[in-house]
Short mmCIF file of C-alpha atoms in Angstrom, two decimals:
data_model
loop_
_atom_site.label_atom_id
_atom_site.label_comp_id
_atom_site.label_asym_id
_atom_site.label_seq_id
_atom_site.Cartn_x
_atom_site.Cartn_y
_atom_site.Cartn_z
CA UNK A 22 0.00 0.00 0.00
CA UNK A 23 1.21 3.38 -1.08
CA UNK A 24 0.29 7.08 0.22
CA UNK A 25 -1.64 9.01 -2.11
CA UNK A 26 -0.17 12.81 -2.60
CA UNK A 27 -3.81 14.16 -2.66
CA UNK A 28 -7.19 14.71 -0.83
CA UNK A 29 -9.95 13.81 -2.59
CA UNK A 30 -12.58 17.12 -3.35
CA UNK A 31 -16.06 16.48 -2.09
CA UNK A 32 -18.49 18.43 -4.39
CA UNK A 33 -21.96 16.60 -2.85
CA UNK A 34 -24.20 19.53 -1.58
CA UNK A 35 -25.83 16.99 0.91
CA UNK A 36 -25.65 18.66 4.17
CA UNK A 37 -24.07 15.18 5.53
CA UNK A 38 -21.13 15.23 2.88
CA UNK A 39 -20.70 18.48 3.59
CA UNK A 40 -19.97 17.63 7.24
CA UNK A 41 -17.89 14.18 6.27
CA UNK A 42 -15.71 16.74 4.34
CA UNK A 43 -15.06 18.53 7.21
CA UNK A 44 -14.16 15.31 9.33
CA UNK A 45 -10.31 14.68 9.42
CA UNK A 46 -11.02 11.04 10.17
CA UNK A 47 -13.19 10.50 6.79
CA UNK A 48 -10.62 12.45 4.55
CA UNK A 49 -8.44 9.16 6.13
CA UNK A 50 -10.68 6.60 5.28
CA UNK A 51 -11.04 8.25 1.59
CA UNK A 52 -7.54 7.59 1.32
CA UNK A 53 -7.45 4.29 2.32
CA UNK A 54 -10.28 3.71 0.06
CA UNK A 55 -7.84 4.52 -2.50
CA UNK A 56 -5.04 2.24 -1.14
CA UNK A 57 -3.23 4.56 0.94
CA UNK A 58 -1.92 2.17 3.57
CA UNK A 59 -0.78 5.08 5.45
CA UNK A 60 -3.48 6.88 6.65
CA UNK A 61 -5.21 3.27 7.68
CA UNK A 62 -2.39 3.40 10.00
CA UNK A 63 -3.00 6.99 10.83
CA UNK A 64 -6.75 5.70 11.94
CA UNK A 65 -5.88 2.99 14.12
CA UNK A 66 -3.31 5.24 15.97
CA UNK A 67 -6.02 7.64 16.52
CA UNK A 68 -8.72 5.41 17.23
CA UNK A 69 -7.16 2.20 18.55
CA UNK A 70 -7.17 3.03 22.19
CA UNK A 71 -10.61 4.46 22.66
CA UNK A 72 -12.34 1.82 20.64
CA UNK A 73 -10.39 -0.91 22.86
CA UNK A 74 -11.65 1.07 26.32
CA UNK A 75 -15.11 1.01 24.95
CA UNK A 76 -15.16 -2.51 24.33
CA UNK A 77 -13.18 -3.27 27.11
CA UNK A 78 -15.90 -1.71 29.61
CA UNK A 79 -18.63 -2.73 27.50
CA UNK A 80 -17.37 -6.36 27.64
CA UNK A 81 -15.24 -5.99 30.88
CA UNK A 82 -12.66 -8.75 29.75
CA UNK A 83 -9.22 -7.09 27.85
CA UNK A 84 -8.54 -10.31 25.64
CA UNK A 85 -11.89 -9.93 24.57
CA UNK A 86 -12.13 -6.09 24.01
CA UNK A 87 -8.52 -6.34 21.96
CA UNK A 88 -9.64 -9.64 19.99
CA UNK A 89 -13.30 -7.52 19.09
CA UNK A 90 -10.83 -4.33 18.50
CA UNK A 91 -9.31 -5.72 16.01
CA UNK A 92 -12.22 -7.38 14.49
CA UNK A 93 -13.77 -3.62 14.30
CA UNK A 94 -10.44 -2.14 12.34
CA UNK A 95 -9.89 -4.92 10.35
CA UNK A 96 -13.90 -4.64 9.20
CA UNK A 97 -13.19 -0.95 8.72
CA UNK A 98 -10.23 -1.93 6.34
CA UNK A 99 -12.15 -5.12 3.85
CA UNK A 100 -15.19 -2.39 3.84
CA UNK A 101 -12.25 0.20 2.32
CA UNK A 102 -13.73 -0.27 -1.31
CA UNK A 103 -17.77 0.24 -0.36
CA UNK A 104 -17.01 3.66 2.34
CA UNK A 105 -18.65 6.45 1.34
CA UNK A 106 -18.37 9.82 3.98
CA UNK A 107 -21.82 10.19 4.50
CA UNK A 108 -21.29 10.46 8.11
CA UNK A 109 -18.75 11.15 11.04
CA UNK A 110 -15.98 8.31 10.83
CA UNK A 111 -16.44 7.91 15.00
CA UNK A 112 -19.70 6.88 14.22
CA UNK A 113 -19.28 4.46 12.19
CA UNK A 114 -16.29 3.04 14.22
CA UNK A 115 -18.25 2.92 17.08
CA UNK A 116 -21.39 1.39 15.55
CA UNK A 117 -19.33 -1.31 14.12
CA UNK A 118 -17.89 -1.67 17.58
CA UNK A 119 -21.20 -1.68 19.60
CA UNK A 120 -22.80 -4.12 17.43
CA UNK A 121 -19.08 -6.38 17.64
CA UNK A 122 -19.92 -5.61 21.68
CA UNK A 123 -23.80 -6.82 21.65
CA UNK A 124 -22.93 -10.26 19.65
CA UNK A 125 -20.09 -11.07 21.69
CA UNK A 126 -21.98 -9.73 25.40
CA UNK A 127 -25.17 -11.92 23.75
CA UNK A 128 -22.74 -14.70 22.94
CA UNK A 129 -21.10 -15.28 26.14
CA UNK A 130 -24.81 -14.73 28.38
CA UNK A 131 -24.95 -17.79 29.90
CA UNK A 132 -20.65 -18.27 30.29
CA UNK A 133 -20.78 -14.49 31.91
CA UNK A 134 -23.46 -15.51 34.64
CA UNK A 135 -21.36 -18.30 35.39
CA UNK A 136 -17.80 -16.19 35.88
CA UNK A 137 -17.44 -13.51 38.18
CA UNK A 138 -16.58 -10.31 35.94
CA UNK A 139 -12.59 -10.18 35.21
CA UNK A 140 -11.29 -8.80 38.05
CA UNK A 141 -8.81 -6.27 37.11
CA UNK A 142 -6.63 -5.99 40.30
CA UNK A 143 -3.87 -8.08 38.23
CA UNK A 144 -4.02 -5.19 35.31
CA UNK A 145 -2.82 -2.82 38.67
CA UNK A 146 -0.62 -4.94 40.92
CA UNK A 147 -0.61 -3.62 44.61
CA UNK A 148 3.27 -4.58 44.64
CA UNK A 149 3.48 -1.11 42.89
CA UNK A 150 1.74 0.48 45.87
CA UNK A 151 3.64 1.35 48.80
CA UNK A 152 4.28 -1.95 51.51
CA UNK A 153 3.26 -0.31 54.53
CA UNK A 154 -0.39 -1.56 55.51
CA UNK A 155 -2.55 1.38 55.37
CA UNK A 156 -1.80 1.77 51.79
CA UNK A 157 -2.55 -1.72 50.92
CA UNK A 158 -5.56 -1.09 52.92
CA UNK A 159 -6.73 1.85 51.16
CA UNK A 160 -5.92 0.00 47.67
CA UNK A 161 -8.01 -3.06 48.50
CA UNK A 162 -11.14 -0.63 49.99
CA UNK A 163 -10.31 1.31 46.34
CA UNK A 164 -10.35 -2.45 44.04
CA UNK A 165 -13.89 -2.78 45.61
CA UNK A 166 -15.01 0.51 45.11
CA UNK A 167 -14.00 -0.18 41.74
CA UNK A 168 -15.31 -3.63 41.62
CA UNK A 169 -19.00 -2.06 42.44
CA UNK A 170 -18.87 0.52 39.92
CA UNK A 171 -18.32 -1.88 37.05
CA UNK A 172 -20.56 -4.18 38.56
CA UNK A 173 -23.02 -1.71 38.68
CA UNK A 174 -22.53 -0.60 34.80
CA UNK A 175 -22.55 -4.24 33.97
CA UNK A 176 -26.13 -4.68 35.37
CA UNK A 177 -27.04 -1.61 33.23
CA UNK A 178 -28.95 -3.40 29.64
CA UNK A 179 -26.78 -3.01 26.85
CA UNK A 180 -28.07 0.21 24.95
CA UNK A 181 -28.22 1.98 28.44
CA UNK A 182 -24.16 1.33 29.29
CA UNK A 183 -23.38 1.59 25.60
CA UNK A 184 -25.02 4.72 25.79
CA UNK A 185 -23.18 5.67 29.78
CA UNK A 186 -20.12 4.78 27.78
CA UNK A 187 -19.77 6.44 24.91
CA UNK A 188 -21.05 10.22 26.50
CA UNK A 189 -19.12 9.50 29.72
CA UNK A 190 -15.75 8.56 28.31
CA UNK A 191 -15.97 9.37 24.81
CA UNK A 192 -17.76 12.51 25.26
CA UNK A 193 -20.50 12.25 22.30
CA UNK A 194 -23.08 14.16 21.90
CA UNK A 195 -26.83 13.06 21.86
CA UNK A 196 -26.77 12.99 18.11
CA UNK A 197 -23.94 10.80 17.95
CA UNK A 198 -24.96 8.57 20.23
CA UNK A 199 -28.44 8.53 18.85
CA UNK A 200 -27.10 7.70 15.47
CA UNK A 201 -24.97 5.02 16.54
CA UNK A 202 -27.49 3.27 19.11
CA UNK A 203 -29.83 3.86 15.78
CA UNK A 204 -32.87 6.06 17.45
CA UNK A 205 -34.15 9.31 18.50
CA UNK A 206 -32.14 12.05 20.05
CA UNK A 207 -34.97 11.93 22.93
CA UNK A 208 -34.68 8.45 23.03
CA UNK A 209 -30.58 9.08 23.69
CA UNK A 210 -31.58 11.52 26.49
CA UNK A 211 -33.90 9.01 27.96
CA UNK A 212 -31.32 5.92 28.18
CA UNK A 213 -28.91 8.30 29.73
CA UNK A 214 -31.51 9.69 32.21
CA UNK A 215 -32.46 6.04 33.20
CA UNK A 216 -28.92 4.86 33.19
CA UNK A 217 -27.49 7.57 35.40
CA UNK A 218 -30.44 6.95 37.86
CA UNK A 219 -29.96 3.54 38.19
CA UNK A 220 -26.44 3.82 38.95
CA UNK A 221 -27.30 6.91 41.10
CA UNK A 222 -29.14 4.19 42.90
CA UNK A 223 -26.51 1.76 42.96
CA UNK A 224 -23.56 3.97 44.08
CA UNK A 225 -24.98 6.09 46.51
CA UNK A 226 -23.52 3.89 49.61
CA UNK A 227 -20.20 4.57 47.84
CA UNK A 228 -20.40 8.50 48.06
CA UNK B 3 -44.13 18.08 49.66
CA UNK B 4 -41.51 16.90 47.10
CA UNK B 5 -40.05 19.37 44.93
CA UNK B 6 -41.00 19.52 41.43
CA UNK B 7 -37.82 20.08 40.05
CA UNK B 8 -36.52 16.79 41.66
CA UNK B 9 -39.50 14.78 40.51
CA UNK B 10 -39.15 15.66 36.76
CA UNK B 11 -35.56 14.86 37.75
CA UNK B 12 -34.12 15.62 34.04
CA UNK B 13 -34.10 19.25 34.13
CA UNK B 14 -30.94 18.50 37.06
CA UNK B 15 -29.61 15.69 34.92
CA UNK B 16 -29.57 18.60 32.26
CA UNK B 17 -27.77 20.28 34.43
CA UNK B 18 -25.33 18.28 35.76
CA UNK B 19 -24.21 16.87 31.98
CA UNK B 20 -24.26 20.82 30.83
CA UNK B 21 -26.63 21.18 29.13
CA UNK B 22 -28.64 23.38 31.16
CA UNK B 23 -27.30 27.14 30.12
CA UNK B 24 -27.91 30.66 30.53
CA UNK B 25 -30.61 31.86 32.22
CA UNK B 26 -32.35 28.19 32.99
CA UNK B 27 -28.78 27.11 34.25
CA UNK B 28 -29.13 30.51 36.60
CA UNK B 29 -32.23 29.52 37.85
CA UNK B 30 -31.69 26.18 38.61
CA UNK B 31 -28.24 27.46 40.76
CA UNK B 32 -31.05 29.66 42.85
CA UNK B 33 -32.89 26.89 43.15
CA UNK B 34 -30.20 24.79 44.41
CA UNK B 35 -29.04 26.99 46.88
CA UNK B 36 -33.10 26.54 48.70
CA UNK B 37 -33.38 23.23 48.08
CA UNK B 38 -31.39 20.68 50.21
CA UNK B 39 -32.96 17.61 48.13
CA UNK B 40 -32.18 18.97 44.91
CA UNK B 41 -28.84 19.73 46.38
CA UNK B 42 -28.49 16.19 47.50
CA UNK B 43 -29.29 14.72 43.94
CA UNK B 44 -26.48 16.76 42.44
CA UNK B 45 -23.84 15.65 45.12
CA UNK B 46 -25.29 12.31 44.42
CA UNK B 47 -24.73 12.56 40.37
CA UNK B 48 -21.42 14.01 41.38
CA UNK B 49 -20.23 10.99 42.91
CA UNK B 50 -21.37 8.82 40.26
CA UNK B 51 -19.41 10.26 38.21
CA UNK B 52 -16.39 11.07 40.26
CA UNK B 53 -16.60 7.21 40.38
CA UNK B 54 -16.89 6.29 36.83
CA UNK B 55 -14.03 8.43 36.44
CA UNK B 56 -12.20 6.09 38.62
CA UNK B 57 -12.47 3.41 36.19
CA UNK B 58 -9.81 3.30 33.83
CA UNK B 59 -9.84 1.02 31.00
CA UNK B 60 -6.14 -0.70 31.11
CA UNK B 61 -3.61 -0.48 28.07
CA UNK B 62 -3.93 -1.67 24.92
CA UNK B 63 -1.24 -4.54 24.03
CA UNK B 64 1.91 -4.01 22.65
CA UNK B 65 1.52 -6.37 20.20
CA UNK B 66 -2.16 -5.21 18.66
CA UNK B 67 -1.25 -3.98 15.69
CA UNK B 68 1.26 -7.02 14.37
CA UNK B 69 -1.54 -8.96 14.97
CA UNK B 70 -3.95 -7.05 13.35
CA UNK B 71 -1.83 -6.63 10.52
CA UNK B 72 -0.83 -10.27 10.53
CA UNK B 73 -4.87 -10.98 10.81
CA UNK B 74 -4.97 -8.84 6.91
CA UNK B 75 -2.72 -10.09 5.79
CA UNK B 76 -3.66 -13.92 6.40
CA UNK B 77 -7.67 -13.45 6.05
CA UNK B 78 -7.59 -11.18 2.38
CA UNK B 79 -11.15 -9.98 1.90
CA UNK B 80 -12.90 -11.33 -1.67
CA UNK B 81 -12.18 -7.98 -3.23
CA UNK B 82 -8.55 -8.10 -2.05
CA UNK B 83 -8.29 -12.08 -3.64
CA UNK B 84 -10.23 -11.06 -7.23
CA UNK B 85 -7.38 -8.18 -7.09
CA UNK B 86 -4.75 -11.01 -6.44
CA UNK B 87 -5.88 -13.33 -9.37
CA UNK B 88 -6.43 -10.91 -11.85
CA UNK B 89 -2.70 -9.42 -11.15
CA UNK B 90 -0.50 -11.25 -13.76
CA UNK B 91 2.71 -13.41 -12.26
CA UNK B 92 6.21 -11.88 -12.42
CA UNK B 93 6.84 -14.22 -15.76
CA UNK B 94 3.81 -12.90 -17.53
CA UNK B 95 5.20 -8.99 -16.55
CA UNK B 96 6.72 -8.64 -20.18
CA UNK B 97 4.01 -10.29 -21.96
CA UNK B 98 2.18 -7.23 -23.34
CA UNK B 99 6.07 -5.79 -24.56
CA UNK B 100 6.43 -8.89 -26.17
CA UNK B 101 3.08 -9.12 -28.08
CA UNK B 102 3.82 -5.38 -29.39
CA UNK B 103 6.75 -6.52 -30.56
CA UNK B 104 5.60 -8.98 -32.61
CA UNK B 105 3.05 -7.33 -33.89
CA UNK B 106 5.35 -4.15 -35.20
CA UNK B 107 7.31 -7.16 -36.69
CA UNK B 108 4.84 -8.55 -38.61
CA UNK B 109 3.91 -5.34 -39.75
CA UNK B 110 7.15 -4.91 -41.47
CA UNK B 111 7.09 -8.10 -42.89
CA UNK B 112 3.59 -7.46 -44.56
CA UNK B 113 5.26 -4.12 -45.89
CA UNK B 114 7.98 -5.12 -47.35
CA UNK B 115 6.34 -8.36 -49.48
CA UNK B 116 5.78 -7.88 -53.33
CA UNK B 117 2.75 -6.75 -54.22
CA UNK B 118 0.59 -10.01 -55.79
CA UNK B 119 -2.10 -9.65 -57.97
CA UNK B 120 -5.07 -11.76 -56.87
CA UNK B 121 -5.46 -14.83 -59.33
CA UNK B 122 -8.94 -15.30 -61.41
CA UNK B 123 -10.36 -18.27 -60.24
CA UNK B 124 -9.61 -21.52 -62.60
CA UNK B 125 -13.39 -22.99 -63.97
CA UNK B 126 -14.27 -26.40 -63.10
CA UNK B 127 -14.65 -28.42 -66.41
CA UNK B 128 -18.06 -30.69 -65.12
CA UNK B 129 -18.42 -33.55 -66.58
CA UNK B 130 -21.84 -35.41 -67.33
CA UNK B 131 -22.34 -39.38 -67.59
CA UNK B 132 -23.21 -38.48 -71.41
CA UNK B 133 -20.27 -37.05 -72.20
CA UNK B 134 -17.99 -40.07 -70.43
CA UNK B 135 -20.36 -42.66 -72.42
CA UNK B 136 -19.93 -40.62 -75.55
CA UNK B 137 -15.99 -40.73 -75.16
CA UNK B 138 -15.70 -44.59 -74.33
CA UNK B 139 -17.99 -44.95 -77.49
CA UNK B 140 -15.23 -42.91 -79.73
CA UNK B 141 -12.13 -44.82 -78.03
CA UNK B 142 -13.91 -48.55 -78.98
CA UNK B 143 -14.46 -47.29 -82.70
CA UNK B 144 -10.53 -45.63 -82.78
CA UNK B 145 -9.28 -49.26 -80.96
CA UNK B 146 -11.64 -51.28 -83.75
CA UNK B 147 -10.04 -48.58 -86.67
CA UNK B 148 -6.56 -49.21 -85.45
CA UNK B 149 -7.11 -53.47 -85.30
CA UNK B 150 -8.11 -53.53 -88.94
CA UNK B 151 -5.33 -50.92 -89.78
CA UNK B 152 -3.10 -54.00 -87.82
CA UNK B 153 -4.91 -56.85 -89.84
CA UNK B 154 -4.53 -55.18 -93.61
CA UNK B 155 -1.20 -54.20 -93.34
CA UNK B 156 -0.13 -57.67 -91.95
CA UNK B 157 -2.09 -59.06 -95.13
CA UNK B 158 0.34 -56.99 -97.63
CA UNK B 159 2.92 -57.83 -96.16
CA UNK B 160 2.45 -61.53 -96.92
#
């Protein structure tokens, strides 16, 4: 694959090519659609992390979220030839990636209610913290804090934590996330309303 | 009584994502400062996400992108194999050089050849059963002529 020396002109007067044009990320994936190996690697620089944390606290397991990572980018690179920038590259990423995130959560239902949910103490060994007790203390009274706050976004259903997710850590907007979950702006408010009431609800104790 | 503000509950949430501004963002502070529930719902939000903000997703793996690299290069997509047998092989590079050469050979060779005239075509003599019967009928009489030319001069001679 070889990098192409220009940027491809949109002249579309659609309102939604107008706003792809303006979109760093879909002048990229133009590229790539003509065989410009670079900028694919451009994307996944750019977008490799946050699509791995979304997965990864969508699906709370990190062999998981990389293995449906790199389903999403290697998706995003065989449908090179059929992209067309009719919309905002992150929302396309992320749809891919939510719907990766919904097979694999619907998938693994029954092995997920038989394993507790990965328990990420190993990912932040306590042999970094500090030996003397009360700071061990403090980080095992932290690792259950943090243990209840994904349990609680677990429990959420899927659209409401994909929803928690992507305006929490990812900072969307309503009309991202509503074009991505595939309904209505109100609906987005809604889910988020509901979601951040439940875990209101949940996480109270731990205020 | 409850307070109306924290029963419709999304004007806060509103709030407390931003998106509450101006003048209803104003309000809503005043309100605040009289009303210890609606005070206790945004401390409440706050924590929630003070401890969502606690969560951080760990690092990706060194090793992602050889493997997603190694994963296109291994699993070629349809488009990417039509590409791949349609490509010619490394001996079939020169082929089209090769086949231009020829032709601007033979070219040359049609060029350079004297100019022929085209032939008339010969006519086919057809011949009918008649004519064949007619001929074997003139051959007997010229053998029968010649035998009796044989027989009188052997006569004279005696």
């Amino acid at each position: 694959m070889s990098a192409q020396p220009h940027i491809p002109q949109r002249v579309e007067p659609d309102m939604g090519s107008i706003a792809a044009a303006l979109d760093c990320d879909a002048q990229l994936m133009l590229r790539v659609k003509e065989g410009d190996g670079t900028s694919f690697a451009l994307l996944l620089e750019k977008h490799r992390s946050p699509v791995v944390h979304f997965l990864y606290r969508m699906v709370q397991n990190q062999a998981i979220a990389e293995e449906l990572a790199q389903e999403v980018f290697l998706r995003v690179y065989r449908s090179r030839a059929t992209y067309e920038a009719t919309a905002k590259f992150t929302t396309w990423l992320f749809r891919i990636a939510m719907h990766l995130a919904l097979n694999s959560l619907r998938d693994r239902k029954n092995e997920r209610l038989e394993e507790p949910i990965e328990d990420s103490s190993s990912e932040t060994p306590l042999r970094q913290l500090s030996d003397s007790r009360p700071s061990v203390e403090a980080a095992l009274v932290k690792e259950a804090w943090l243990a209840e706050v994904r349990r609680a976004v677990a429990r959420l259903p899927e659209k409401q934590r994909a929803a928690v997710l992507m305006h929490k850590y990812h900072e969307m907007e309503y009309t991202q996330i509503s074009k991505i979950l595939d309904c209505s702006e109100s609906a987005v408010k809604s889910l988020l309303f509901r979601a951040y009431e439940t875990l209101r609800a949940r996480l109270a104790h731990l205020a | 009584m409850k307070c109306s503000i924290l029963s419709q509950g999304e004007r806060l949430f509103a709030y407390r994502t931003g998106k509450l501004r101006g003048a209803d963002a104003a309000a809503l502070e005043q309100h605040l400062k009289i009303c210890p529930a609606c005070r206790e719902w945004v401390a409440d939000q706050r924590a929630v996400f003070e401890a969502l903000d606690a969560w951080e997703a760990p690092p990706v793996s060194a090793d992602f992108n050889r493997q997603l690299y190694a994963r296109i290069d291994q699993q070629p997509s349809w488009r990417d194999r039509l590409l791949r047998l349609l490509r010619p092989p490394l001996s079939l590079r020169g082929l089209p050089l090769a086949a231009a050469a020829c032709l601007v050979m033979a070219a040359g060779v049609a060029l350079q050849r004297p100019h022929i005239k085209p032939q008339p075509p010969v006519p086919v003599e057809v011949t009918h059963p008649e004519q064949v019967v007619h001929a074997l009928d003139i051959m007997e009489m010229l053998g029968s002529f010649d035998q009796a030319a044989r027989t009188e001069a052997a006569r004279s001679e005696f």
